CSV table of C-alpha atoms and ligand atoms in Angstrom, one decimal:
chain,number,residue,atom,x,y,z
J,1,MET,CA,-74.3,57.2,-17.9
J,2,SER,CA,-71.0,58.0,-19.4
J,3,GLN,CA,-69.9,55.4,-22.4
J,4,ARG,CA,-66.1,56.3,-21.7
J,5,THR,CA,-63.7,56.9,-18.8
J,6,GLY,CA,-62.6,59.9,-17.6
J,7,ILE,CA,-59.6,62.1,-18.7
J,8,LEU,CA,-57.1,63.4,-15.9
J,9,LEU,CA,-55.5,66.2,-17.7
J,10,VAL,CA,-52.3,67.3,-16.5
J,11,VAL,CA,-51.2,70.5,-17.3
J,12,SER,CA,-47.9,72.2,-16.5
J,13,GLY,CA,-45.4,75.2,-17.7
J,14,PRO,CA,-43.7,78.1,-16.5
J,15,SER,CA,-45.7,80.9,-14.5
J,16,GLY,CA,-47.2,83.3,-17.2
J,17,SER,CA,-47.8,80.7,-19.7
J,18,GLY,CA,-51.5,81.0,-19.1
J,19,LYS,CA,-52.0,77.7,-18.0
J,20,THR,CA,-54.1,78.3,-15.3
J,21,THR,CA,-56.6,80.1,-17.3
J,22,LEU,CA,-56.8,77.3,-20.1
J,23,CYS,CA,-57.8,74.9,-17.1
J,24,ARG,CA,-60.1,77.3,-15.2
J,25,ARG,CA,-61.9,78.1,-18.6
J,26,LEU,CA,-62.4,74.5,-19.3
J,27,ALA,CA,-63.7,73.9,-16.0
J,28,ASP,CA,-66.0,77.2,-16.0
J,29,LEU,CA,-67.5,76.0,-19.3
J,30,GLY,CA,-68.6,72.7,-17.3
J,31,GLU,CA,-66.2,70.5,-19.6
J,32,ALA,CA,-63.9,69.3,-16.4
J,33,HIS,CA,-63.6,69.3,-12.7
J,34,TYR,CA,-60.6,71.6,-12.0
J,35,SER,CA,-58.5,70.0,-9.2
J,36,ILE,CA,-58.0,72.4,-6.7
J,37,SER,CA,-54.8,72.0,-5.0
J,38,CYS,CA,-53.4,72.6,-1.1
J,39,THR,CA,-50.7,75.1,-0.7
J,40,THR,CA,-48.9,76.6,2.2
J,41,ARG,CA,-48.4,80.2,0.4
J,42,GLU,CA,-50.2,83.1,1.4
J,43,PRO,CA,-53.2,84.1,-0.7
J,44,ARG,CA,-52.9,86.6,-3.0
J,45,PRO,CA,-55.2,89.4,-3.2
J,46,GLY,CA,-58.6,88.2,-4.5
J,47,GLU,CA,-57.8,84.6,-4.0
J,48,VAL,CA,-60.6,82.7,-2.3
J,49,ASP,CA,-59.7,79.7,0.2
J,50,GLY,CA,-61.4,76.9,-1.3
J,51,ARG,CA,-61.8,78.2,-4.9
J,52,ASP,CA,-58.2,79.0,-5.9
J,53,TYR,CA,-56.5,76.9,-3.7
J,54,HIS,CA,-57.2,75.2,-0.2
J,55,PHE,CA,-54.9,77.5,2.0
J,56,LEU,CA,-53.3,75.5,4.6
J,57,THR,CA,-50.6,76.1,7.5
J,58,ARG,CA,-47.6,74.1,7.0
J,59,GLY,CA,-48.5,71.8,9.9
J,60,THR,CA,-52.0,70.7,8.6
J,61,PHE,CA,-50.0,70.1,5.1
J,62,GLU,CA,-47.5,68.0,6.7
J,63,SER,CA,-50.2,65.9,8.7
J,64,ARG,CA,-52.5,65.4,5.5
J,65,LEU,CA,-49.1,64.1,3.9
J,66,ALA,CA,-48.3,62.0,6.7
J,67,ALA,CA,-51.9,60.4,6.4
J,68,GLY,CA,-51.0,59.5,2.7
J,69,ASP,CA,-53.9,62.0,1.4
J,70,PHE,CA,-51.7,63.3,-1.4
J,71,LEU,CA,-51.6,62.3,-4.9
J,72,GLU,CA,-48.2,64.3,-5.3
J,73,HIS,CA,-46.7,67.3,-3.6
J,74,ALA,CA,-44.0,69.3,-4.1
J,75,GLU,CA,-42.2,72.7,-3.0
J,76,VAL,CA,-42.4,75.4,-5.4
J,77,HIS,CA,-41.0,78.9,-4.9
J,78,GLY,CA,-40.2,77.9,-1.4
J,79,ASN,CA,-43.9,77.0,-0.6
J,80,PHE,CA,-45.2,73.5,-0.5
J,81,TYR,CA,-48.3,72.5,-3.0
J,82,GLY,CA,-50.0,69.3,-3.3
J,83,THR,CA,-53.1,67.6,-5.0
J,84,LEU,CA,-55.3,65.4,-2.7
J,85,THR,CA,-55.8,62.0,-4.2
J,86,SER,CA,-59.6,62.7,-4.1
J,87,GLU,CA,-59.6,65.5,-6.3
J,88,ALA,CA,-58.7,63.2,-9.2
J,89,THR,CA,-60.3,59.8,-8.4
J,90,GLY,CA,-63.8,60.9,-7.1
J,91,PRO,CA,-64.5,62.9,-10.4
J,92,LEU,CA,-63.2,60.1,-12.5
J,93,ALA,CA,-65.2,57.5,-10.6
J,94,GLU,CA,-68.1,59.6,-12.0
J,95,GLY,CA,-66.8,59.5,-15.4
J,96,ARG,CA,-65.9,63.1,-15.3
J,97,ASP,CA,-62.8,64.6,-16.6
J,98,VAL,CA,-60.4,66.3,-14.7
J,99,VAL,CA,-57.7,69.1,-15.2
J,100,MET,CA,-54.8,69.5,-12.9
J,101,ASP,CA,-52.5,72.6,-13.1
J,102,ILE,CA,-49.3,71.4,-11.4
J,103,ASP,CA,-45.6,71.9,-11.7
J,104,VAL,CA,-43.3,69.4,-13.4
J,105,GLN,CA,-42.3,67.7,-10.1
J,106,GLY,CA,-45.8,66.9,-9.3
J,107,ALA,CA,-46.4,65.9,-12.8
J,108,ALA,CA,-43.8,63.3,-12.7
J,109,GLN,CA,-45.2,61.8,-9.3
J,110,VAL,CA,-48.4,61.4,-11.2
J,111,ARG,CA,-46.9,59.4,-14.1
J,112,GLY,CA,-45.1,57.4,-11.6
J,113,CYS,CA,-48.2,56.6,-9.6
J,114,GLY,CA,-49.1,53.2,-9.3
J,115,ASP,CA,-53.2,53.6,-9.5
J,116,PRO,CA,-54.6,52.0,-12.8
J,117,VAL,CA,-57.4,54.4,-12.9
J,118,ILE,CA,-55.0,57.7,-12.8
J,119,GLN,CA,-52.8,56.0,-15.6
J,120,ARG,CA,-55.4,55.1,-17.7
J,121,ALA,CA,-56.9,58.5,-17.5
J,122,LEU,CA,-53.6,60.1,-17.6
J,123,VAL,CA,-52.8,62.8,-20.4
J,124,ASP,CA,-49.9,65.4,-20.0
J,125,LEU,CA,-49.5,68.7,-21.7
J,126,PHE,CA,-46.4,71.4,-21.6
J,127,VAL,CA,-47.8,74.8,-22.2
J,128,MET,CA,-44.9,77.5,-22.9
J,129,PRO,CA,-44.2,80.7,-24.3
J,130,ALA,CA,-42.6,80.8,-27.7
J,131,ASP,CA,-39.2,82.5,-26.6
J,132,GLU,CA,-37.5,83.8,-23.4
J,133,GLU,CA,-38.3,87.5,-24.4
J,134,GLU,CA,-42.0,86.5,-24.1
J,135,LEU,CA,-41.6,84.8,-20.9
J,136,TRP,CA,-39.9,87.8,-19.5
J,137,SER,CA,-42.7,90.0,-20.5
J,138,ARG,CA,-45.2,87.6,-19.3
J,139,LEU,CA,-43.7,87.3,-15.8
J,140,SER,CA,-43.2,91.1,-15.4
J,141,GLY,CA,-46.8,91.6,-16.0
J,142,ARG,CA,-48.4,90.3,-13.0
J,143,ALA,CA,-48.6,93.8,-11.0
J,144,THR,CA,-48.8,91.9,-7.5
J,145,ASP,CA,-45.4,90.5,-7.3
J,146,SER,CA,-42.1,92.1,-6.3
J,147,GLU,CA,-39.1,92.4,-8.6
J,148,GLU,CA,-37.3,90.0,-6.6
J,149,THR,CA,-40.3,87.5,-7.0
J,150,ILE,CA,-40.2,88.2,-10.8
J,151,GLN,CA,-36.3,87.4,-10.9
J,152,LEU,CA,-37.1,83.9,-8.9
J,153,ARG,CA,-39.8,83.2,-11.3
J,154,MET,CA,-37.9,83.8,-14.3
J,155,ARG,CA,-35.0,81.5,-13.0
J,156,ASN,CA,-37.3,78.6,-11.8
J,157,ALA,CA,-39.4,79.0,-15.4
J,158,LEU,CA,-36.3,78.7,-17.6
J,159,ALA,CA,-35.4,75.4,-15.7
J,160,GLU,CA,-39.0,74.2,-15.8
J,161,THR,CA,-39.4,74.8,-19.1
J,162,GLU,CA,-36.5,72.1,-20.0
J,163,HIS,CA,-38.8,69.3,-18.7
J,164,TRP,CA,-41.0,69.9,-21.9
J,165,PRO,CA,-39.7,66.8,-23.3
J,166,GLU,CA,-41.4,64.4,-20.5
J,167,TYR,CA,-45.0,65.1,-21.6
J,168,GLN,CA,-47.0,63.8,-24.5
J,169,TYR,CA,-48.3,67.1,-25.7
J,170,ARG,CA,-46.3,70.6,-25.9
J,171,MET,CA,-48.3,73.7,-26.6
J,172,LEU,CA,-46.3,77.0,-27.6
J,173,SER,CA,-48.7,79.7,-26.5
J,174,SER,CA,-50.0,82.2,-28.9
J,175,THR,CA,-53.4,84.4,-28.3
J,176,ARG,CA,-55.8,83.2,-25.6
J,177,GLU,CA,-58.1,82.4,-27.9
J,178,GLU,CA,-55.8,80.3,-30.4
J,179,ASP,CA,-54.6,78.6,-27.1
J,180,PHE,CA,-57.8,77.6,-26.0
J,181,ALA,CA,-58.9,76.6,-29.4
J,182,ARG,CA,-55.8,74.0,-29.5
J,183,PHE,CA,-56.7,73.1,-25.7
J,184,GLN,CA,-60.3,72.0,-26.5
J,185,ALA,CA,-59.1,70.4,-29.5
J,186,LEU,CA,-56.7,68.3,-27.3
J,187,VAL,CA,-59.8,67.3,-25.1
J,188,THR,CA,-62.0,66.3,-28.1
J,189,ALA,CA,-59.4,64.2,-29.5
J,190,GLU,CA,-58.8,62.6,-26.2
J,191,ARG,CA,-62.4,61.9,-25.6
J,192,MET,CA,-62.3,59.8,-28.8
J,193,ARG,CA,-59.3,57.3,-27.7
J,194,ALA,CA,-60.6,54.2,-28.4
J,195,SER,CA,-58.9,52.9,-25.1
J,196,ARG,CA,-61.4,55.3,-23.1
J,197,CYS,CA,-64.8,54.0,-24.6
J,198,VAL,CA,-66.6,51.6,-22.4
J,199,SER,CA,-67.6,48.5,-25.0
J,200,ARG,CA,-71.0,47.5,-25.0
J,201,ALA,CA,-70.3,44.1,-23.4
J,202,ASN,CA,-69.1,46.0,-20.1
J,203,ARG,CA,-71.7,48.4,-19.7
J,204,PRO,CA,-73.8,48.1,-16.5
U,301,5GP,P1,-49.0,80.0,-8.0
U,301,5GP,O1,-48.2,80.2,-6.6
U,301,5GP,O2,-48.4,81.1,-8.9
U,301,5GP,O3,-50.5,79.8,-8.0
U,301,5GP,O4,-48.3,78.4,-8.4
U,301,5GP,C1,-46.9,78.2,-8.4
U,301,5GP,C2,-46.5,77.0,-9.2
U,301,5GP,O5,-47.0,76.0,-8.4
U,301,5GP,C3,-47.3,76.6,-10.4
U,301,5GP,O6,-46.4,76.2,-11.5
U,301,5GP,C4,-48.5,75.4,-10.3
U,301,5GP,O7,-48.5,75.0,-11.4
U,301,5GP,C5,-47.8,75.1,-9.3
U,301,5GP,N1,-48.8,74.4,-8.6
U,301,5GP,C6,-50.1,74.5,-8.2
U,301,5GP,N2,-50.8,73.3,-7.5
U,301,5GP,C7,-49.9,72.7,-7.5
U,301,5GP,C8,-50.0,71.3,-6.8
U,301,5GP,O8,-50.9,70.7,-6.3
U,301,5GP,N3,-48.8,70.3,-7.0
U,301,5GP,C9,-47.7,71.0,-7.7
U,301,5GP,N4,-46.8,69.9,-8.0
U,301,5GP,N5,-47.7,71.9,-8.1
U,301,5GP,C10,-48.6,72.9,-7.9
């Protein structure tokens, strides 16, 4: 039986910041549940439905939106993305930590949501490359994307980066290992937050 309430760790950052890798790695170690988002974009080579995303048609996305199934949703790079409320509330109810890789619009909606369980659990982190040159080289490195897509991502990434002051934590990315060590340190510290600990009197 968990003696603390779960963490909802919302991670944002421009493409190429390495945020997805951080979230996935934490989940792969069994340290957190990775929130699988819904998207209307086409799968990239190697991506698997239900593992990387729930790939939905625009029609299905819209009907789930109308049904109130999403905790947050946003249009990013011309496609819709959204997090099902159940991806967060299910694991949190079991005392599990949840990591969520979403854009700045989605993070703002999660911050503004009225659910006290979500609010108690919420921690947000913005991951960004140390400078523009580094951002450009990371964005150009993804072989599956066209030049036009890279240009669009660069513009979006620069605009997205301006939102870092809205987050509780910011990480300037360095090496993969260094970033992951700092990421784990953040999770470790958040688990010790006194407000998450269930007092003896409240234990079942
Ligand atoms: P990609 O298409 O490269 O996987 O993701 C593009 C962007 O969409 C990334 O910034 C990613 O964080 C964001 N994203 C992925 N899933 C969600 C989601 O469920 N909600 C929101 N708001 N953004 C998402």
